[in-house]
Short mmCIF file of C-alpha atoms in Angstrom, two decimals:
data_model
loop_
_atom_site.label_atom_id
_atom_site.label_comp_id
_atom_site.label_asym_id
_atom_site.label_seq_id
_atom_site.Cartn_x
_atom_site.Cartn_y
_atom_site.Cartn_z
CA UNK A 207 0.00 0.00 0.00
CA UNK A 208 1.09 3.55 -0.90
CA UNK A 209 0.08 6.72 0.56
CA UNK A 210 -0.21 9.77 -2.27
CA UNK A 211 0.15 12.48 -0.35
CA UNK A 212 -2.33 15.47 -1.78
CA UNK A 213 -3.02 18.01 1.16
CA UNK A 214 -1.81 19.03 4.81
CA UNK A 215 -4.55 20.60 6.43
CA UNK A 216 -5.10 21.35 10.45
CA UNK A 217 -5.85 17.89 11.80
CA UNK A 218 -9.90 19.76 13.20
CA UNK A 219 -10.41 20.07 9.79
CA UNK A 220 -9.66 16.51 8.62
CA UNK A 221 -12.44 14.85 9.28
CA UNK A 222 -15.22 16.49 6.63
CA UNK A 223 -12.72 14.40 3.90
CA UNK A 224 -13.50 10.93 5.47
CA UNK A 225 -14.57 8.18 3.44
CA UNK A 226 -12.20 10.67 0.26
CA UNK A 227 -8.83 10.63 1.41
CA UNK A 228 -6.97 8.77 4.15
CA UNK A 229 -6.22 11.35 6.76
CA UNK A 230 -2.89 10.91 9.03
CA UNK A 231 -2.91 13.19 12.09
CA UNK A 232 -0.23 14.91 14.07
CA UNK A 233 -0.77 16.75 16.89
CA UNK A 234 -1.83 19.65 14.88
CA UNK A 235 -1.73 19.00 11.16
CA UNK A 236 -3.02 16.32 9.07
CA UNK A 237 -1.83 15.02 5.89
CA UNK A 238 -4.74 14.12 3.56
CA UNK A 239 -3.76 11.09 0.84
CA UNK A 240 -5.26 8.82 -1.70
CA UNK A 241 -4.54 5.31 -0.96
CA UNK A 242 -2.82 2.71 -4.17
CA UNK A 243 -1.41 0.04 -4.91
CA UNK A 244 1.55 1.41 -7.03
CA UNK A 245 3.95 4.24 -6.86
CA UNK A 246 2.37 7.34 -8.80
CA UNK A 247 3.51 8.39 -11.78
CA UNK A 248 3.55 12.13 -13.37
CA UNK A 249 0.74 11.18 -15.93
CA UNK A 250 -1.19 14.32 -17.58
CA UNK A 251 -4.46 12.69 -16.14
CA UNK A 252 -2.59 11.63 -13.01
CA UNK A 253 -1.44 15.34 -12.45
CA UNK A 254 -4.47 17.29 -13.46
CA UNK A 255 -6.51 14.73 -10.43
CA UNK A 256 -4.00 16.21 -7.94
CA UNK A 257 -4.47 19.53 -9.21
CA UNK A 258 -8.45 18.93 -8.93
CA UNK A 259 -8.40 17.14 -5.19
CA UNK A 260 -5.56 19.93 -3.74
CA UNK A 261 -8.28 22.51 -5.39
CA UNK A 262 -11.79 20.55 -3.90
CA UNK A 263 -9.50 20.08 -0.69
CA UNK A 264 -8.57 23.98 -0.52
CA UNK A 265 -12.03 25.34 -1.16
CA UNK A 266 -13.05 23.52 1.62
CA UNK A 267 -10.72 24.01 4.64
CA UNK A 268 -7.43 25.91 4.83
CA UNK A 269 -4.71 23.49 3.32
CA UNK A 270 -1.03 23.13 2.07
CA UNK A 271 -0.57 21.50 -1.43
CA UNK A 272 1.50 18.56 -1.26
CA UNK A 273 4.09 18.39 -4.31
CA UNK A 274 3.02 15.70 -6.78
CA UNK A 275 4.53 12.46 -6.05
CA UNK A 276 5.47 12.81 -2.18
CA UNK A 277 4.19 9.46 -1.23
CA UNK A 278 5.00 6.92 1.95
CA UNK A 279 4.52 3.09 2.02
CA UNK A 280 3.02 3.55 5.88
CA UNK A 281 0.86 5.71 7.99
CA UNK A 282 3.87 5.26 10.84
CA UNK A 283 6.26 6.04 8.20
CA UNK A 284 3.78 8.98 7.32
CA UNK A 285 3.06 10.18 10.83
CA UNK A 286 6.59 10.58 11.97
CA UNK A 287 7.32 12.55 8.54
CA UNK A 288 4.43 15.12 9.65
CA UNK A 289 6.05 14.88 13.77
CA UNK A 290 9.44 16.17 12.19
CA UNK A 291 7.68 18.91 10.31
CA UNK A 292 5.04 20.08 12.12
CA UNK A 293 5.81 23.61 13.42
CA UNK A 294 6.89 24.67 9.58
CA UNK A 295 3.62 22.86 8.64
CA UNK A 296 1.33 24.49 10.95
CA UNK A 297 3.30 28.05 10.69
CA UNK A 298 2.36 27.79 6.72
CA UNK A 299 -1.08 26.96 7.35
CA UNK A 300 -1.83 29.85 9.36
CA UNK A 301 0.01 32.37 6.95
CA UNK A 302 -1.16 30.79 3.69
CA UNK A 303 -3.68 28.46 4.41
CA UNK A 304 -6.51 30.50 3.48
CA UNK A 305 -5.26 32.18 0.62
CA UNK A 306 -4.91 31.21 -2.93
CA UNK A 307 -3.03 31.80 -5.43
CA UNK A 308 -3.68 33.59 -9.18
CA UNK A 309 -1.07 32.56 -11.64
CA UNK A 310 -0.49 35.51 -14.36
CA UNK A 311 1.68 34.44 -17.21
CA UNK A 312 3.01 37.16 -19.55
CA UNK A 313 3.08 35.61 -23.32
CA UNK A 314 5.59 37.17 -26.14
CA UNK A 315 3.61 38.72 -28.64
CA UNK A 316 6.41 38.72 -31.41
CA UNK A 317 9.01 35.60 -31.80
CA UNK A 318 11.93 35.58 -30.82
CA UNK A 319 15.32 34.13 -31.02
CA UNK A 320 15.43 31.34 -28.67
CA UNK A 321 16.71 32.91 -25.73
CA UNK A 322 16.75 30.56 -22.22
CA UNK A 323 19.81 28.99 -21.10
CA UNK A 324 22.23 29.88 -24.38
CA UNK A 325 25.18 28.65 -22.87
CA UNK A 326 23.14 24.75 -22.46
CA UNK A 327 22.69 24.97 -26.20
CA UNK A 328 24.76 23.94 -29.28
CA UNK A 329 26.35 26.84 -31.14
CA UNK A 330 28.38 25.73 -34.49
CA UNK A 331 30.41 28.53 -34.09
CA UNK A 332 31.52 31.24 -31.13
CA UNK A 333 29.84 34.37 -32.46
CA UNK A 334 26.86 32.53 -32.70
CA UNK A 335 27.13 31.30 -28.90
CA UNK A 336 27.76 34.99 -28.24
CA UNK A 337 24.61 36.03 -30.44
CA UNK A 338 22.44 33.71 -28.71
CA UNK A 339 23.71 34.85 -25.55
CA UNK A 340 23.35 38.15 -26.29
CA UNK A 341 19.85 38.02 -27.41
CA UNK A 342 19.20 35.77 -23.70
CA UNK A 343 20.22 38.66 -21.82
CA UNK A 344 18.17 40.72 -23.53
CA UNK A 345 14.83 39.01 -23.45
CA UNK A 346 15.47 38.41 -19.73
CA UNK A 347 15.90 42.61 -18.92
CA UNK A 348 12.92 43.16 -21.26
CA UNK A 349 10.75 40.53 -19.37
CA UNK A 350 12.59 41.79 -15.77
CA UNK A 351 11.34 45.25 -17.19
CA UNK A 352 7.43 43.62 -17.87
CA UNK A 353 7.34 41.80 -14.59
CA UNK A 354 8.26 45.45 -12.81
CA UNK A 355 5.38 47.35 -14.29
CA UNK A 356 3.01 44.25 -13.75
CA UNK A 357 3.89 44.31 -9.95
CA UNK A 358 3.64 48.28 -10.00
CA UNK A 359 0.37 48.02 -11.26
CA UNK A 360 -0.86 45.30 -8.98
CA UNK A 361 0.28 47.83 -6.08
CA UNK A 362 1.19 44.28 -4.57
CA UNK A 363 3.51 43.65 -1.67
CA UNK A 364 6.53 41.66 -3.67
CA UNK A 365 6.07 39.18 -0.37
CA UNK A 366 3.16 37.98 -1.76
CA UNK A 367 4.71 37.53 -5.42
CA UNK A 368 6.95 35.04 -6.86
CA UNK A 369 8.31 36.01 -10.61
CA UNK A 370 9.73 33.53 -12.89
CA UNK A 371 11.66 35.11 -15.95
CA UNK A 372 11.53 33.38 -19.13
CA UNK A 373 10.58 29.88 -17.92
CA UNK A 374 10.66 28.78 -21.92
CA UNK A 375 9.86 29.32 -24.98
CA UNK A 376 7.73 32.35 -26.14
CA UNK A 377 6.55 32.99 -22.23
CA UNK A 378 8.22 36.45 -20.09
CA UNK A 379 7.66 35.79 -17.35
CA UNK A 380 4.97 33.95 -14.74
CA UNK A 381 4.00 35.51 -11.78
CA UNK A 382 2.55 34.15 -9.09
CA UNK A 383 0.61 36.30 -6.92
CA UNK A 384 -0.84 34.86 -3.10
CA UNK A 385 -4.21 36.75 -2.31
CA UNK A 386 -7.33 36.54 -0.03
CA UNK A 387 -10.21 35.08 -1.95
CA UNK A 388 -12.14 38.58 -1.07
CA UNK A 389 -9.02 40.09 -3.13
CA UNK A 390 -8.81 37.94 -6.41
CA UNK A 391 -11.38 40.07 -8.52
CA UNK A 392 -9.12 43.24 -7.80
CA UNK A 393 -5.78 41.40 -8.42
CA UNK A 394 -7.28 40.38 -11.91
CA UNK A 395 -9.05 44.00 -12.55
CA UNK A 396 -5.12 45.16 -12.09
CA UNK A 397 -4.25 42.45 -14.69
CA UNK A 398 -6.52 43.45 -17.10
CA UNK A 399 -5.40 47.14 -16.43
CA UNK A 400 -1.89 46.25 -17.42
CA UNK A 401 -2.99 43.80 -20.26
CA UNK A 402 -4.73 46.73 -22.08
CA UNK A 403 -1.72 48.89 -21.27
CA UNK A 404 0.66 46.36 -22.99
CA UNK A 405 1.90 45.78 -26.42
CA UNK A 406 5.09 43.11 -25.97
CA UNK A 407 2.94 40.43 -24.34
CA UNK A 408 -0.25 38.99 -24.15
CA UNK A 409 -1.91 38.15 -20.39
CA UNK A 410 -3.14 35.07 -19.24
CA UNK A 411 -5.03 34.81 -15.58
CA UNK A 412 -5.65 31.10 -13.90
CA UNK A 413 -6.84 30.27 -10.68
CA UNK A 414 -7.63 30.58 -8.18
CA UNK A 415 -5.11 27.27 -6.93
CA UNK A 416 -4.01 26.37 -3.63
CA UNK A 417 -0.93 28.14 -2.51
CA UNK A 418 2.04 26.13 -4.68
CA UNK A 419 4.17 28.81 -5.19
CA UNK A 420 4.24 30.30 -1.00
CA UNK A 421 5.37 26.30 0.64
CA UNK A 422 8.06 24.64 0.91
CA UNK B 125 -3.06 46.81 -26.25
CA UNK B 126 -4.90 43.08 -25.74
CA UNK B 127 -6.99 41.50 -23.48
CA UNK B 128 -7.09 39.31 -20.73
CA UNK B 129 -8.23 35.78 -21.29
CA UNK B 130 -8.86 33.25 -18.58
CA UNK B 131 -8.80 29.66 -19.67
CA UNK B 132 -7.77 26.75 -18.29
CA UNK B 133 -4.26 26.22 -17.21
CA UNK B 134 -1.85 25.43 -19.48
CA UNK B 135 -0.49 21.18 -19.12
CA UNK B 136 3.26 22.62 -19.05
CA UNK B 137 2.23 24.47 -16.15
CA UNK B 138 0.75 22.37 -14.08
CA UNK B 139 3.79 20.45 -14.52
CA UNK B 140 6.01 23.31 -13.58
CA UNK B 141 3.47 23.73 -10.56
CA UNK B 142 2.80 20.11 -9.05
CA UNK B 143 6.43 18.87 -9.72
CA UNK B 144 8.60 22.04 -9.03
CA UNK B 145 6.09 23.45 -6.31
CA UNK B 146 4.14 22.58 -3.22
CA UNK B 147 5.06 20.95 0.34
CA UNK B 148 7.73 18.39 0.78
CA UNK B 149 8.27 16.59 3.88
CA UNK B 150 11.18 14.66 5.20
CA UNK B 151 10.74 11.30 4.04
CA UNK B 152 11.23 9.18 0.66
CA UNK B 153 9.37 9.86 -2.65
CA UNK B 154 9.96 8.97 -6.40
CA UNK B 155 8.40 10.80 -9.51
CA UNK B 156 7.67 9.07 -12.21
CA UNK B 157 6.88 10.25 -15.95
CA UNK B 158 4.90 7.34 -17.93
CA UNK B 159 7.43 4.41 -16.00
CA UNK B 160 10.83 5.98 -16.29
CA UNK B 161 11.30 7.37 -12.33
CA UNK B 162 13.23 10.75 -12.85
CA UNK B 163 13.96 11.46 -9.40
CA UNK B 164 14.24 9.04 -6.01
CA UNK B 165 13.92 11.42 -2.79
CA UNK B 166 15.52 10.19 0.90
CA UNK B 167 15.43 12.92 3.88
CA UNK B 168 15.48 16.34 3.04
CA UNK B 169 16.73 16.35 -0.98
CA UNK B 170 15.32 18.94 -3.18
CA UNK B 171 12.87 17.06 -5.31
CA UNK B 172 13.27 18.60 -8.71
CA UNK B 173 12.09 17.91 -12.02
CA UNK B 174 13.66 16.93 -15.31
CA UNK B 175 14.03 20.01 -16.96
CA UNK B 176 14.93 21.51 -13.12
CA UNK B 177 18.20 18.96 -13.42
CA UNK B 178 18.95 19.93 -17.22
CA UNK B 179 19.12 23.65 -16.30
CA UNK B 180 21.34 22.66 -12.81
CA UNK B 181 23.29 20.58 -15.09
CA UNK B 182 23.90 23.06 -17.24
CA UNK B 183 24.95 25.70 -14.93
CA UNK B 184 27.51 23.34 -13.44
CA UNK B 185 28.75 22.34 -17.06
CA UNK B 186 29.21 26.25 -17.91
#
């Protein structure tokens, strides 16, 4: 038997997912799993079900989402895992337990020369390395540059946001922004602001998700 | 000037969510991609995806 880890949520709260998810308590936290037979694996449909239960789980109570693939053969083995981590857990679930989290992703409008990691790719010659390099740096101040305005135009504490430049191809920048579920509509009226106020990139708004981004 | 659109997430970033993101606890877990496990966790190790490993890999190469 494996436990699939999916949520930590305070152990009060575990009970309402009974007969749904196995719950393992600690003194003050509870890990919610799905029980199998077989160690997971990173599937599309496999990934988008522990996107949907951390979501079902996280409009219901305040909750933690558990990484994909965390997974113990034992509730023992389980239960001492959440005894070693408990303080962190509980500490997270009071600062970002209730909150979710709105995932903006900033979208190039034009192509460009494949920027990333230029020194992980194969250049035939030296001035192309350097080309390739070059145009890397630039794409990454000119998505730096985006991600600025975006955050000056949510008016957003930077605590509460988590930027990552150039991620791949054709994307700026993602930005994940942590906000009370009273406060979503106004962190996507920003959005929308700075979408119409934009020509280099397009704007894409998902959510609301359980916090991801704001755990470790 | 453009809109904002609101679909459903894009696959690649769930990925980048649910494999790069999200709580990790002390303790042993393996991810797997259709069979082929990419990473085997013990104790406190960074779980990290493929594409995480490429770009650390690459770093270190450079």
């Amino acid at each position: 038997m494996t436990l699939l880890v999916r949520s930590f949520v305070r152990a009060a709260d575990a009970d309402q997912f009974a007969g749904e998810l196995a719950a393992v308590r600690g003194a003050h936290v509870a890990a919610l799993a799905t029980t199998t037979l077989e160690v997971p694996t990173a599937t599309e449909a496999e990934l988008r079900d522990h996107a949907r239960i951390t979501a079902r789980v996280h409009r219901q109570a305040a909750s933690l989402p558990a990484r994909f693939g965390v997974h113990y053969e034992s509730q023992n083995a389980l239960a001492r895992a959440i005894g070693a981590n408990e303080r962190r857990l509980a500490r997270e679930l009071d600062e970002v337990g209730l909150r979710n989290e709105l995932s903006i992703i900033l979208s190039w409008r034009s192509a460009r020369p494949r920027s990333g990691n230029a020194g992980s790719r194969a250049a035939t010659s030296g001035r192309e390395y350097l080309l390739a390099r070059a145009a890397s740096e630039r794409e990454k101040q000119e998505a730096e540059s985006l991600v600025a305005r975006l955050v000056a135009v949510l008016a957003g504490d930077r605590a509460v946001i988590r930027q990552f430049i150039c991620p791949r191809d054709g994307v700026a920048a993602t930005v994940a922004v942590l906000t009370t579920r009273e406060g979503e509509t106004a962190v996507r009226e920003r959005a929308d602001r700075f979408a119409r106020e934009t020509d280099e990139v397009t704007v894409a708004v998902y959510g609301p998700m359980p916090p991801y981004s704001f755990v470790s | 000037m453009n809109d904002l659109s609101t679909t459903e997430i894009p696959l690649v970033d769930i990925i980048d969510r649910l494999l790069e993101r999200g709580v990790v606890l002390a303790g042993a877990a393996t991810i797997s991609v259709a069979g082929v496990d990419l990473v085997e966790l013990r104790l406190n190790v960074v779980l990290a995806s493929v594409d995480t490993m490429d770009r650390t890999r690459a770093v270190a190469r450079s």
